[in-house]
Tab-separated table of C-alpha atoms in Angstrom:
chain	number	residue	atom	x	y	z
U	11	UNK	CA	234.129	97.013	-88.282
U	12	UNK	CA	231.861	98.391	-85.578
U	13	UNK	CA	233.310	99.556	-82.293
U	14	UNK	CA	231.848	98.298	-79.015
U	15	UNK	CA	229.665	101.390	-78.616
U	16	UNK	CA	228.050	100.943	-82.028
U	17	UNK	CA	227.543	97.201	-81.442
U	18	UNK	CA	225.836	97.834	-78.107
U	19	UNK	CA	223.583	100.480	-79.616
U	20	UNK	CA	222.612	98.235	-82.550
U	21	UNK	CA	221.936	95.318	-80.201
U	22	UNK	CA	219.748	97.504	-77.985
U	23	UNK	CA	217.860	98.896	-80.974
U	24	UNK	CA	217.186	95.442	-82.461
U	25	UNK	CA	216.031	94.015	-79.130
U	26	UNK	CA	213.725	96.980	-78.508
U	27	UNK	CA	212.269	96.769	-82.013
U	28	UNK	CA	211.686	93.013	-81.701
U	29	UNK	CA	209.930	93.532	-78.370
U	30	UNK	CA	207.758	96.498	-79.328
U	31	UNK	CA	207.454	96.521	-83.100
U	32	UNK	CA	207.842	100.299	-83.323
U	33	UNK	CA	210.712	102.325	-84.867
U	34	UNK	CA	213.236	103.182	-82.166
U	35	UNK	CA	214.338	106.804	-81.691
U	36	UNK	CA	217.411	108.288	-80.046
U	37	UNK	CA	215.446	109.491	-77.025
U	38	UNK	CA	214.130	105.978	-76.372
U	39	UNK	CA	217.638	104.546	-76.665
U	40	UNK	CA	219.056	107.176	-74.305
U	41	UNK	CA	216.808	105.783	-71.557
U	42	UNK	CA	217.783	102.157	-72.191
U	43	UNK	CA	219.565	100.423	-69.269
U	44	UNK	CA	223.293	99.974	-69.874
U	45	UNK	CA	223.464	102.408	-72.770
U	46	UNK	CA	225.144	105.401	-71.106
U	47	UNK	CA	225.233	107.730	-74.108
U	48	UNK	CA	223.807	111.176	-74.726
U	49	UNK	CA	221.020	111.629	-77.295
U	50	UNK	CA	223.439	113.580	-79.518
U	51	UNK	CA	226.002	110.751	-79.442
U	52	UNK	CA	223.272	108.218	-80.118
U	53	UNK	CA	222.094	110.195	-83.139
U	54	UNK	CA	225.644	110.260	-84.527
U	55	UNK	CA	226.130	106.524	-84.033
U	56	UNK	CA	222.715	105.793	-85.567
U	57	UNK	CA	223.691	107.896	-88.566
U	58	UNK	CA	226.822	105.764	-88.960
U	59	UNK	CA	224.772	102.534	-88.654
U	60	UNK	CA	222.349	103.814	-91.272
U	61	UNK	CA	225.211	104.636	-93.621
U	62	UNK	CA	226.428	101.052	-93.222
U	63	UNK	CA	222.990	99.720	-94.175
U	64	UNK	CA	222.354	98.150	-90.752
U	65	UNK	CA	219.317	100.273	-89.853
U	66	UNK	CA	216.847	102.325	-91.843
U	67	UNK	CA	214.387	105.130	-91.249
U	68	UNK	CA	210.759	104.493	-92.257
U	69	UNK	CA	209.199	107.436	-94.042
U	70	UNK	CA	206.510	107.835	-91.397
U	71	UNK	CA	208.794	107.935	-88.363
U	72	UNK	CA	211.888	109.631	-86.996
U	73	UNK	CA	212.927	106.320	-85.410
U	74	UNK	CA	214.985	103.540	-86.950
U	75	UNK	CA	214.342	99.853	-87.685
U	76	UNK	CA	216.842	97.063	-88.382
U	77	UNK	CA	217.505	96.068	-91.992
U	78	UNK	CA	218.057	92.464	-93.079
U	79	UNK	CA	221.795	93.160	-92.840
U	80	UNK	CA	221.338	94.525	-89.321
U	81	UNK	CA	219.367	91.454	-88.260
U	82	UNK	CA	222.087	89.226	-89.696
U	83	UNK	CA	224.826	90.968	-87.720
U	84	UNK	CA	222.682	90.766	-84.599
U	85	UNK	CA	221.943	87.060	-85.087
U	86	UNK	CA	225.546	86.135	-85.906
U	87	UNK	CA	227.389	88.127	-83.239
U	88	UNK	CA	225.070	89.578	-80.599
U	89	UNK	CA	222.569	86.953	-79.507
U	90	UNK	CA	222.902	86.357	-75.793
U	91	UNK	CA	223.454	82.860	-74.477
U	92	UNK	CA	220.633	83.100	-71.966
U	93	UNK	CA	218.519	79.969	-71.812
U	94	UNK	CA	214.890	80.495	-70.981
U	95	UNK	CA	212.841	77.445	-70.122
U	96	UNK	CA	210.863	76.122	-73.075
U	97	UNK	CA	208.201	73.717	-71.880
U	98	UNK	CA	207.922	71.285	-74.766
U	99	UNK	CA	205.923	68.083	-74.335
U	100	UNK	CA	207.630	64.923	-75.489
U	101	UNK	CA	206.821	63.356	-78.847
U	102	UNK	CA	205.829	59.733	-78.413
U	103	UNK	CA	207.399	57.174	-80.749
U	104	UNK	CA	204.830	56.481	-83.455
U	105	UNK	CA	204.420	56.168	-87.214
U	106	UNK	CA	206.631	58.763	-88.959
U	107	UNK	CA	203.638	60.603	-90.461
U	108	UNK	CA	202.102	61.130	-87.017
U	109	UNK	CA	205.408	62.201	-85.441
U	110	UNK	CA	205.938	64.732	-88.243
U	111	UNK	CA	202.398	66.141	-87.942
U	112	UNK	CA	202.730	66.431	-84.149
U	113	UNK	CA	206.113	68.136	-84.526
U	114	UNK	CA	204.717	70.755	-86.931
U	115	UNK	CA	201.904	71.525	-84.464
U	116	UNK	CA	204.386	71.692	-81.590
U	117	UNK	CA	206.601	74.160	-83.449
U	118	UNK	CA	203.594	76.325	-84.269
U	119	UNK	CA	202.144	76.256	-80.755
U	120	UNK	CA	205.441	77.053	-79.034
U	121	UNK	CA	206.481	79.797	-81.436
U	122	UNK	CA	203.039	81.231	-82.252
U	123	UNK	CA	204.255	81.400	-85.838
U	124	UNK	CA	204.313	78.760	-88.600
U	125	UNK	CA	205.768	75.304	-87.971
U	126	UNK	CA	207.062	73.352	-90.953
U	127	UNK	CA	208.564	69.862	-91.114
U	128	UNK	CA	209.949	68.014	-94.109
U	129	UNK	CA	209.200	64.314	-93.699
U	130	UNK	CA	212.098	61.836	-93.765
U	131	UNK	CA	213.652	61.717	-97.192
U	132	UNK	CA	213.010	58.613	-99.179
U	133	UNK	CA	216.018	57.196	-100.942
U	134	UNK	CA	215.879	58.188	-104.606
U	135	UNK	CA	216.959	54.753	-105.767
U	136	UNK	CA	215.597	52.969	-108.819
U	137	UNK	CA	215.554	49.225	-109.334
U	138	UNK	CA	214.727	49.246	-113.008
U	139	UNK	CA	214.123	51.700	-115.851
U	140	UNK	CA	212.448	50.793	-119.136
U	141	UNK	CA	211.809	52.825	-122.293
U	142	UNK	CA	208.804	52.174	-124.526
U	143	UNK	CA	208.421	53.792	-127.959
U	144	UNK	CA	204.927	55.250	-128.279
U	145	UNK	CA	205.351	57.039	-131.606
U	146	UNK	CA	207.936	59.089	-133.422
U	147	UNK	CA	209.900	61.039	-130.782
U	148	UNK	CA	207.496	60.083	-127.989
U	149	UNK	CA	208.749	57.696	-125.334
U	150	UNK	CA	207.253	56.284	-122.160
U	151	UNK	CA	209.777	56.049	-119.308
U	152	UNK	CA	208.859	53.428	-116.703
U	153	UNK	CA	210.652	53.757	-113.349
U	154	UNK	CA	210.455	50.933	-110.804
U	155	UNK	CA	211.613	51.565	-107.229
U	156	UNK	CA	213.108	48.873	-104.946
U	157	UNK	CA	209.794	48.590	-103.072
U	158	UNK	CA	207.879	47.959	-106.301
U	159	UNK	CA	206.417	51.429	-106.804
U	160	UNK	CA	206.008	52.205	-110.521
U	161	UNK	CA	206.031	55.688	-112.046
U	162	UNK	CA	205.458	56.519	-115.711
U	163	UNK	CA	206.403	59.644	-117.624
U	164	UNK	CA	206.099	60.560	-121.308
U	165	UNK	CA	209.119	62.376	-122.754
U	166	UNK	CA	209.844	63.920	-126.161
U	167	UNK	CA	213.569	63.453	-126.929
U	168	UNK	CA	215.391	65.449	-129.584
U	169	UNK	CA	216.133	62.311	-131.607
U	170	UNK	CA	213.962	59.377	-132.594
U	171	UNK	CA	214.960	55.919	-131.329
U	172	UNK	CA	214.022	52.447	-132.467
U	173	UNK	CA	212.633	50.019	-129.922
U	174	UNK	CA	215.789	47.917	-130.188
U	175	UNK	CA	217.912	50.973	-129.261
U	176	UNK	CA	215.630	51.612	-126.298
U	177	UNK	CA	215.944	48.017	-125.098
U	178	UNK	CA	219.730	48.182	-125.408
U	179	UNK	CA	219.836	51.446	-123.453
U	180	UNK	CA	217.589	50.201	-120.654
U	181	UNK	CA	219.607	46.976	-120.363
U	182	UNK	CA	222.817	48.987	-120.089
U	183	UNK	CA	221.347	51.362	-117.502
U	184	UNK	CA	219.865	48.583	-115.378
U	185	UNK	CA	223.092	46.578	-115.479
U	186	UNK	CA	225.440	49.425	-114.566
U	187	UNK	CA	223.347	51.864	-112.514
U	188	UNK	CA	220.488	50.019	-110.810
U	189	UNK	CA	220.599	50.343	-107.021
U	190	UNK	CA	222.344	53.723	-107.082
U	191	UNK	CA	220.630	56.913	-105.980
U	192	UNK	CA	219.668	59.453	-108.607
U	193	UNK	CA	222.385	61.752	-107.237
U	194	UNK	CA	225.015	59.013	-107.627
U	195	UNK	CA	223.847	58.292	-111.162
U	196	UNK	CA	224.017	61.991	-112.032
U	197	UNK	CA	227.570	62.268	-110.660
U	198	UNK	CA	228.763	59.178	-112.534
U	199	UNK	CA	227.064	60.270	-115.704
U	200	UNK	CA	228.978	63.565	-115.701
U	201	UNK	CA	232.281	61.705	-115.703
U	202	UNK	CA	231.258	58.865	-118.032
U	203	UNK	CA	229.101	60.626	-120.606
U	204	UNK	CA	231.924	60.906	-123.130
U	205	UNK	CA	232.522	57.142	-122.964
U	206	UNK	CA	228.891	56.228	-123.621
U	207	UNK	CA	227.307	55.859	-127.019
U	208	UNK	CA	225.262	58.884	-128.015
U	209	UNK	CA	221.805	57.355	-127.675
U	210	UNK	CA	222.627	55.736	-124.328
U	211	UNK	CA	224.022	58.986	-122.907
U	212	UNK	CA	220.984	60.964	-124.074
U	213	UNK	CA	218.533	58.435	-122.653
U	214	UNK	CA	220.494	58.259	-119.408
U	215	UNK	CA	220.210	62.019	-119.015
U	216	UNK	CA	216.473	61.861	-119.766
U	217	UNK	CA	216.008	59.071	-117.222
U	218	UNK	CA	217.856	61.012	-114.510
U	219	UNK	CA	215.788	64.147	-115.205
U	220	UNK	CA	212.498	62.248	-115.104
U	221	UNK	CA	213.485	60.337	-111.965
U	222	UNK	CA	214.374	63.604	-110.188
U	223	UNK	CA	211.003	65.098	-111.146
U	224	UNK	CA	209.170	62.016	-109.899
U	225	UNK	CA	211.014	62.178	-106.581
U	226	UNK	CA	210.317	65.898	-106.134
U	227	UNK	CA	206.621	65.480	-106.890
U	228	UNK	CA	206.362	62.546	-104.500
U	229	UNK	CA	207.989	64.485	-101.678
U	230	UNK	CA	206.032	67.722	-102.084
U	231	UNK	CA	203.265	66.031	-100.127
U	232	UNK	CA	205.806	65.262	-97.412
U	233	UNK	CA	206.062	68.863	-96.217
U	234	UNK	CA	203.766	69.390	-93.233
U	235	UNK	CA	202.806	72.985	-92.351
U	236	UNK	CA	200.981	74.108	-89.229
U	237	UNK	CA	199.858	77.500	-87.958
U	238	UNK	CA	199.705	79.599	-91.123
U	239	UNK	CA	196.823	81.564	-89.581
U	240	UNK	CA	199.153	82.747	-86.808
U	241	UNK	CA	200.571	85.256	-89.284
U	242	UNK	CA	197.195	86.995	-89.424
U	243	UNK	CA	197.794	88.288	-85.903
U	244	UNK	CA	201.348	89.507	-86.615
U	245	UNK	CA	201.247	93.270	-87.089
U	246	UNK	CA	204.074	93.141	-89.630
U	247	UNK	CA	201.752	91.231	-91.968
U	248	UNK	CA	198.287	92.401	-90.966
U	249	UNK	CA	199.284	95.933	-92.018
U	250	UNK	CA	200.656	94.743	-95.384
U	251	UNK	CA	198.311	92.427	-97.250
U	252	UNK	CA	200.801	92.109	-100.104
U	253	UNK	CA	203.409	90.547	-97.814
U	254	UNK	CA	200.763	88.309	-96.238
U	255	UNK	CA	199.526	87.111	-99.620
U	256	UNK	CA	203.076	86.283	-100.745
U	257	UNK	CA	203.657	84.351	-97.522
U	258	UNK	CA	200.554	82.220	-98.068
U	259	UNK	CA	201.558	81.627	-101.687
U	260	UNK	CA	204.891	80.302	-100.409
U	261	UNK	CA	203.091	77.812	-98.161
U	262	UNK	CA	200.969	76.643	-101.081
U	263	UNK	CA	203.972	76.178	-103.356
U	264	UNK	CA	205.510	73.329	-101.443
U	265	UNK	CA	208.219	72.707	-104.020
U	266	UNK	CA	209.694	76.155	-103.264
U	267	UNK	CA	209.349	75.558	-99.553
U	268	UNK	CA	211.187	72.252	-99.946
U	269	UNK	CA	214.057	74.035	-101.677
U	270	UNK	CA	214.331	76.432	-98.736
U	271	UNK	CA	214.458	73.556	-96.282
U	272	UNK	CA	216.879	71.640	-98.473
U	273	UNK	CA	219.342	74.550	-98.315
U	274	UNK	CA	219.318	74.408	-94.527
U	275	UNK	CA	219.780	70.631	-94.526
U	276	UNK	CA	223.339	71.034	-95.775
U	277	UNK	CA	224.643	72.453	-92.487
U	278	UNK	CA	224.809	71.355	-88.871
U	279	UNK	CA	223.039	73.018	-85.987
U	280	UNK	CA	220.352	75.659	-86.120
U	281	UNK	CA	220.369	77.875	-89.209
U	282	UNK	CA	218.711	81.280	-89.590
U	283	UNK	CA	217.674	82.673	-92.967
U	284	UNK	CA	216.551	86.303	-93.016
U	285	UNK	CA	214.350	87.609	-95.805
U	286	UNK	CA	215.790	90.418	-97.872
U	287	UNK	CA	219.444	89.482	-97.384
U	288	UNK	CA	219.626	86.830	-100.104
U	289	UNK	CA	217.587	84.850	-102.594
U	290	UNK	CA	217.137	81.994	-100.116
U	291	UNK	CA	214.029	83.516	-98.527
U	292	UNK	CA	211.937	85.158	-101.276
U	293	UNK	CA	209.841	87.345	-98.951
U	294	UNK	CA	211.490	90.350	-97.346
U	295	UNK	CA	209.567	90.255	-94.063
U	296	UNK	CA	209.990	86.502	-93.422
U	297	UNK	CA	212.723	84.667	-91.552
U	298	UNK	CA	213.240	80.923	-91.192
U	299	UNK	CA	214.895	79.249	-88.208
U	300	UNK	CA	215.601	75.624	-89.079
U	301	UNK	CA	217.511	72.525	-88.026
U	302	UNK	CA	217.993	68.972	-89.201
U	303	UNK	CA	216.676	65.922	-87.403
U	304	UNK	CA	218.107	62.420	-87.452
U	305	UNK	CA	217.083	58.786	-87.349
U	306	UNK	CA	219.641	56.522	-85.699
U	307	UNK	CA	222.349	59.151	-86.151
U	308	UNK	CA	221.704	59.904	-89.824
U	309	UNK	CA	220.189	63.204	-91.022
U	310	UNK	CA	216.909	62.443	-92.793
U	311	UNK	CA	214.891	65.673	-92.680
U	312	UNK	CA	214.581	69.317	-91.730
U	313	UNK	CA	212.146	71.291	-89.592
U	314	UNK	CA	211.754	74.904	-88.602
U	315	UNK	CA	209.752	77.967	-87.703
U	316	UNK	CA	208.726	80.574	-90.269
U	317	UNK	CA	207.804	83.996	-88.943
U	318	UNK	CA	208.453	87.717	-89.295
U	319	UNK	CA	211.998	89.054	-89.378
U	320	UNK	CA	210.995	90.782	-86.133
U	321	UNK	CA	210.937	87.537	-84.157
U	322	UNK	CA	212.554	86.676	-80.788
U	323	UNK	CA	215.437	84.719	-82.297
U	324	UNK	CA	216.831	83.358	-79.019
U	325	UNK	CA	213.533	81.681	-78.191
U	326	UNK	CA	213.013	80.417	-81.758
U	327	UNK	CA	216.484	78.847	-81.743
U	328	UNK	CA	215.642	76.984	-78.547
U	329	UNK	CA	212.244	75.850	-79.822
U	330	UNK	CA	213.679	74.535	-83.091
U	331	UNK	CA	216.658	72.885	-81.395
U	332	UNK	CA	214.498	71.136	-78.806
U	333	UNK	CA	211.914	69.985	-81.361
U	334	UNK	CA	214.586	68.558	-83.658
U	335	UNK	CA	215.896	66.506	-80.744
U	336	UNK	CA	212.400	65.323	-79.831
U	337	UNK	CA	211.699	64.249	-83.420
U	338	UNK	CA	215.060	62.478	-83.685
U	339	UNK	CA	214.363	60.620	-80.467
U	340	UNK	CA	210.783	59.680	-81.411
U	341	UNK	CA	211.704	58.357	-84.847
U	342	UNK	CA	214.847	56.556	-83.675
U	343	UNK	CA	212.966	54.727	-80.905
U	344	UNK	CA	209.805	53.973	-82.858
U	345	UNK	CA	208.612	50.464	-82.125
């Protein structure tokens, strides 16, 4: 546990580094308002913080910078409750696609980083599933959604099935599982698989896998990103083309970006993910500040700001929180 002196010094160091982007030395900290410590004491405390993995010393400087662990401690325990005014224009009720696009632009413009919004989730419900034997061990799976959308996928099961077995399996699935979400089917299948005949269980598992893939592919286009070019002007990235390239690859691989947003959708309030502290954010110099948004009181999507770990977190929290409320309001009151 850190004592109050060490916490205050770490907080001051993080805030100074966020503001200036340069490693912070003991002499700079000794002149900081409210930090009434001698340079020698500051050096000792900084040594302790470095030993704890909360700050690090770049090779080219005698100063220190926060580590991912240091940022996390700062975000979790030291953010001030000051509320600066964020002037965010309202989002007019409109078609969901337009609201989502406007929200991504709003996040980007207010933060000067990257705005990202996952469009409202579509229910992963199937109305009907059919299996068609194409040849030995090649089946066509036909998935019909409640709104009539049809998706086809070819699968290669381990066993070969006759057409009569396929008809029996599809009849069983449609009778007992139609109208459930893919997640509900998967949960029930785990508990019922031992009771089902072998071919039905195997085909059920194949149908669930294919349906999940169809849903993921359909929703990859539902991630709206705005402001990627803002990262070009961030010194943290402009001086490291490798980090910048990996960031742009993340934006192109929307499936991975969806997984990041999906993690944050499982919690209430604003969430902060800091690169380098876990496998959630795959790029060390990136952080994500995200929040859910609702339609008529039900969580349907996630939005957020992606930027450098050296970002003004208090302001990003406010921007994301306000935008999530604006989106919820616009979609809930859409005419």
